[in-house]
Coordinates of C-alpha atoms in Angstrom, one line a residue:
X1 CA 63.8 3.1 173.1
X2 CA 63.5 1.7 169.5
X3 CA 66.7 1.9 167.5
X4 CA 64.7 3.2 164.6
X5 CA 64.3 6.5 166.4
X6 CA 68.0 7.1 166.2
X7 CA 67.9 6.7 162.5
X8 CA 65.7 9.7 162.1
X9 CA 67.0 13.2 161.7
X10 CA 68.4 14.5 164.9
X11 CA 66.1 17.5 164.8
X12 CA 63.1 15.1 164.9
X13 CA 64.1 13.7 168.3
X14 CA 62.3 16.1 170.8
X15 CA 63.7 16.8 174.2
X16 CA 62.0 14.3 176.5
X17 CA 59.8 15.3 179.4
X18 CA 61.1 12.9 182.0
X19 CA 64.6 11.9 183.2
X20 CA 63.9 8.3 182.4
X21 CA 62.9 9.1 178.9
X22 CA 66.0 11.2 178.5
X23 CA 68.2 8.4 179.8
X24 CA 66.6 5.8 177.5
X25 CA 67.2 8.0 174.4
X26 CA 70.7 8.8 175.5
X27 CA 71.4 5.0 175.9
X28 CA 70.1 4.3 172.4
X29 CA 72.1 7.2 171.0
X30 CA 75.2 6.0 172.8
X31 CA 74.8 2.5 171.2
X32 CA 74.6 4.0 167.8
X33 CA 77.7 6.2 168.5
X34 CA 79.7 3.2 169.6
X35 CA 78.7 1.4 166.4
X36 CA 80.0 4.4 164.4
X37 CA 83.2 4.6 166.3
X38 CA 84.1 1.0 165.9
X39 CA 82.7 0.3 162.4
X40 CA 83.4 3.6 160.6
X41 CA 86.5 4.8 162.4
X42 CA 88.1 1.5 163.5
X43 CA 88.2 2.1 167.3
X44 CA 89.5 -0.9 169.1
X45 CA 87.3 -0.1 172.1
X46 CA 84.4 2.3 172.7
X47 CA 82.1 2.3 175.7
X48 CA 79.9 4.5 177.9
X49 CA 81.0 5.9 181.3
X50 CA 79.8 8.5 183.7
X51 CA 76.1 9.1 184.7
X52 CA 74.8 7.0 181.8
X53 CA 76.8 4.0 183.0
X54 CA 75.6 4.6 186.6
X55 CA 78.9 6.1 187.8
X56 CA 77.1 9.1 189.2
X57 CA 73.5 10.3 189.5
X58 CA 71.7 10.9 186.2
X59 CA 70.1 14.3 186.0
X60 CA 68.6 16.8 183.6
X61 CA 71.9 18.1 182.4
X62 CA 73.9 14.9 182.4
X63 CA 76.4 14.4 179.5
X64 CA 76.6 11.3 177.4
X65 CA 80.2 10.3 178.1
X66 CA 82.0 8.1 175.6
X67 CA 85.4 6.6 175.9
X68 CA 87.5 5.4 172.9
X69 CA 90.7 3.6 172.2
X70 CA 92.7 3.0 169.1
X71 CA 92.1 6.3 167.3
X72 CA 94.5 9.0 166.3
X73 CA 94.0 12.6 167.5
X74 CA 92.7 13.5 164.0
X75 CA 90.3 10.6 164.1
X76 CA 89.0 11.6 167.5
X77 CA 88.3 15.1 166.2
X78 CA 86.6 13.8 163.0
X79 CA 84.6 11.3 164.9
X80 CA 83.4 13.9 167.4
X81 CA 82.1 16.0 164.5
X82 CA 80.5 12.9 162.9
X83 CA 78.6 12.2 166.1
X84 CA 76.9 15.6 165.8
X85 CA 74.7 14.0 163.2
X86 CA 73.5 11.4 165.7
X87 CA 73.3 13.2 169.0
X88 CA 70.3 15.5 169.6
X89 CA 71.1 19.1 170.4
X90 CA 69.7 18.8 173.9
X91 CA 72.1 16.0 174.8
X92 CA 75.7 17.2 175.6
X93 CA 78.3 14.7 174.9
X94 CA 82.1 14.0 175.3
X95 CA 84.4 11.7 173.5
X96 CA 87.4 10.9 175.6
X97 CA 90.5 9.1 174.2
X98 CA 91.2 7.0 177.3
X99 CA 94.9 6.5 177.0
X100 CA 95.7 10.3 176.8
X101 CA 93.8 11.2 180.0
X102 CA 95.3 11.9 183.4
X103 CA 96.0 8.7 185.3
X104 CA 93.3 9.3 187.9
X105 CA 90.6 10.0 185.3
X106 CA 91.7 7.0 183.2
X107 CA 91.6 4.7 186.2
X108 CA 88.1 6.0 187.2
X109 CA 86.8 5.4 183.7
X110 CA 88.3 1.9 183.6
X111 CA 86.9 1.2 187.0
X112 CA 90.4 0.5 188.4
X113 CA 89.8 3.3 191.0
X114 CA 86.6 2.4 192.9
X115 CA 84.2 5.0 194.1
X116 CA 83.4 5.1 197.9
X117 CA 80.0 3.9 199.0
X118 CA 79.5 6.9 201.3
X119 CA 77.7 9.6 199.2
X120 CA 79.8 12.4 200.8
X121 CA 83.1 10.7 200.2
X122 CA 81.9 9.8 196.7
X123 CA 81.2 13.5 196.0
X124 CA 84.6 14.4 197.3
X125 CA 86.1 11.9 194.8
X126 CA 84.1 13.2 191.9
X127 CA 85.1 16.8 192.7
X128 CA 88.8 15.7 192.8
X129 CA 88.3 14.0 189.4
X130 CA 86.9 17.3 188.1
X131 CA 89.8 19.3 189.4
X132 CA 92.3 16.9 187.8
X133 CA 90.5 17.2 184.4
X134 CA 90.5 21.0 184.7
X135 CA 94.2 21.0 185.6
X136 CA 95.0 19.4 182.3
X137 CA 93.1 22.1 180.4
X138 CA 94.9 24.8 182.4
X139 CA 98.2 23.2 181.7
X140 CA 97.5 23.1 177.9
X141 CA 96.2 26.7 178.1
X142 CA 99.5 27.8 179.7
X143 CA 101.5 26.1 177.0
X144 CA 99.7 28.0 174.3
X145 CA 100.1 31.3 176.3
X146 CA 103.9 30.7 176.6
X147 CA 104.1 30.6 172.8
X148 CA 101.6 33.3 172.1
X149 CA 104.1 35.7 170.5
X150 CA 105.0 33.0 167.9
X151 CA 101.5 31.9 167.0
X152 CA 99.5 33.8 164.4
X153 CA 96.4 35.4 165.9
X154 CA 94.2 33.4 163.5
X155 CA 95.4 30.2 165.2
X156 CA 96.0 31.6 168.7
X157 CA 92.5 32.9 169.5
X158 CA 90.7 29.7 168.6
X159 CA 93.2 27.6 170.6
X160 CA 92.8 29.8 173.7
X161 CA 89.0 29.9 173.2
X162 CA 88.9 26.1 173.1
X163 CA 90.8 25.6 176.3
X164 CA 88.7 28.2 178.1
X165 CA 85.6 26.5 177.0
X166 CA 87.0 23.3 178.5
X167 CA 87.9 25.2 181.7
X168 CA 84.4 26.6 182.2
X169 CA 82.8 23.3 181.3
X170 CA 84.9 21.6 184.1
X171 CA 83.9 24.3 186.6
X172 CA 80.2 23.8 185.7
X173 CA 80.6 20.0 185.9
X174 CA 81.9 20.2 189.5
X175 CA 79.1 22.6 190.4
X176 CA 76.5 20.3 188.9
X177 CA 77.8 17.4 190.9
X178 CA 77.6 19.3 194.2
X179 CA 74.1 20.6 193.4
X180 CA 72.7 17.2 192.4
X181 CA 74.3 15.3 195.3
X182 CA 73.4 17.8 198.1
X183 CA 70.3 19.6 196.7
X184 CA 68.9 16.8 194.7
X185 CA 68.3 18.9 191.6
X186 CA 69.6 21.7 189.3
X187 CA 68.0 25.1 188.9
X188 CA 65.5 25.4 186.1
X189 CA 64.9 27.9 183.4
X190 CA 66.8 29.3 180.5
X191 CA 69.4 30.9 182.8
X192 CA 70.0 27.9 185.0
X193 CA 73.8 27.9 184.3
X194 CA 74.1 31.3 186.0
X195 CA 71.7 30.3 188.8
X196 CA 73.7 27.2 189.5
X197 CA 76.8 29.2 190.3
X198 CA 74.8 31.6 192.5
X199 CA 73.1 28.6 194.3
X200 CA 76.5 27.3 195.3
X201 CA 77.7 30.7 196.6
X202 CA 74.8 31.0 199.1
X203 CA 75.5 30.1 202.8
X204 CA 73.5 27.1 203.7
X205 CA 72.8 27.8 207.4
X206 CA 73.2 24.5 209.2
X207 CA 73.7 22.7 205.9
X208 CA 76.8 22.7 203.7
X209 CA 79.0 25.7 203.4
X210 CA 79.1 27.7 200.1
X211 CA 81.3 26.0 197.5
X212 CA 82.3 29.2 195.8
X213 CA 82.8 32.6 197.5
X214 CA 80.9 35.4 195.9
X215 CA 84.0 36.9 194.4
X216 CA 85.0 33.5 193.0
X217 CA 81.5 33.0 191.7
X218 CA 81.6 36.2 189.8
X219 CA 85.1 35.3 188.4
X220 CA 83.8 31.9 187.2
X221 CA 80.7 33.6 185.7
X222 CA 83.0 35.6 183.4
X223 CA 83.9 32.3 181.7
X224 CA 80.3 31.2 181.6
X225 CA 79.4 34.4 179.8
X226 CA 82.4 34.0 177.5
X227 CA 81.4 30.4 176.7
X228 CA 77.9 31.6 175.8
X229 CA 79.4 34.1 173.4
X230 CA 81.7 31.7 171.7
X231 CA 78.8 29.2 171.2
X232 CA 76.6 31.9 169.6
X233 CA 79.1 33.7 167.4
X234 CA 82.1 33.1 165.1
X235 CA 85.5 32.9 166.8
X236 CA 86.7 35.6 164.4
X237 CA 84.3 38.1 165.9
X238 CA 85.8 37.9 169.4
X239 CA 87.9 40.7 170.7
X240 CA 91.5 39.3 170.9
X241 CA 92.4 41.5 173.9
X242 CA 89.5 40.1 175.9
X243 CA 90.4 36.6 175.0
X244 CA 94.0 37.1 176.1
X245 CA 92.8 38.8 179.4
X246 CA 90.6 35.9 180.3
X247 CA 93.2 33.3 179.3
X248 CA 95.8 34.9 181.5
X249 CA 93.5 35.1 184.4
X250 CA 92.3 31.5 184.2
X251 CA 95.3 29.9 186.1
X252 CA 94.6 32.3 189.1
X253 CA 90.9 31.6 189.1
X254 CA 91.7 27.9 188.9
X255 CA 94.0 28.1 191.9
X256 CA 91.2 29.8 193.9
X257 CA 88.9 27.0 192.8
X258 CA 91.3 24.3 194.0
X259 CA 91.4 26.0 197.4
X260 CA 87.6 26.3 197.6
X261 CA 87.2 22.6 196.7
X262 CA 89.8 21.6 199.3
X263 CA 87.9 23.5 202.0
X264 CA 84.5 22.0 200.9
X265 CA 86.1 18.5 200.8
X266 CA 87.0 18.9 204.5
X267 CA 83.3 19.5 205.3
X268 CA 82.4 16.4 203.3
X269 CA 84.8 14.3 205.2
X270 CA 83.6 15.6 208.5
X271 CA 80.0 15.0 207.5
X272 CA 80.6 11.4 206.1

């Protein structure tokens, strides 16, 4: 993909029709982002990881994952916002400050923790990585909740909202990994996020067991619908009592997810 394409306005980069075109554009965008991170923000190291690097299958909803070193927390936030001017709207992206990540995730990104060759065991490892990432979000959410009475609502609600966004994104990432690895594709259509959860709550006959129970599927879907709302409205328009309710329920839902992933992992090991 010509570099000149990335110098155009983001809105002028249409969503590609094929996975390979999507990957090529993402690779070109990533190169430009790395240049910005190093030259404009002074990152000592910036690189791609995840599906775009080949760490896991590339699919229609794959993120562009970027890792960075040598930036302060403020710089990471500012850089993330700066990259919005480069990254097309149809390409989700993450910017991970490597040295602040949980040890398992950091070692995976740095390729110090190898991925098994067996696809079932590799999926188990990716699910475990996903659980560890969510665990960090839940821990931070709990810290905010423990201080809720001392934090002004104008700061409390956005903080809780951000961590719940991270929580659901982690849930969906695990779901996507399972669907792509075992079904070969994601659901299509405008409501594919909801269909993905339902797909993984359906018994598979002689195939894999459901990842999520129906009750757990519905609980996770509450956070999907909440994320949809916060991405289409101002945080100040959210109902504080509903935000608090979902935030307080998140650790319990996560505990159920951990158990579900542990049971599913047993099937993966037996099938390897």
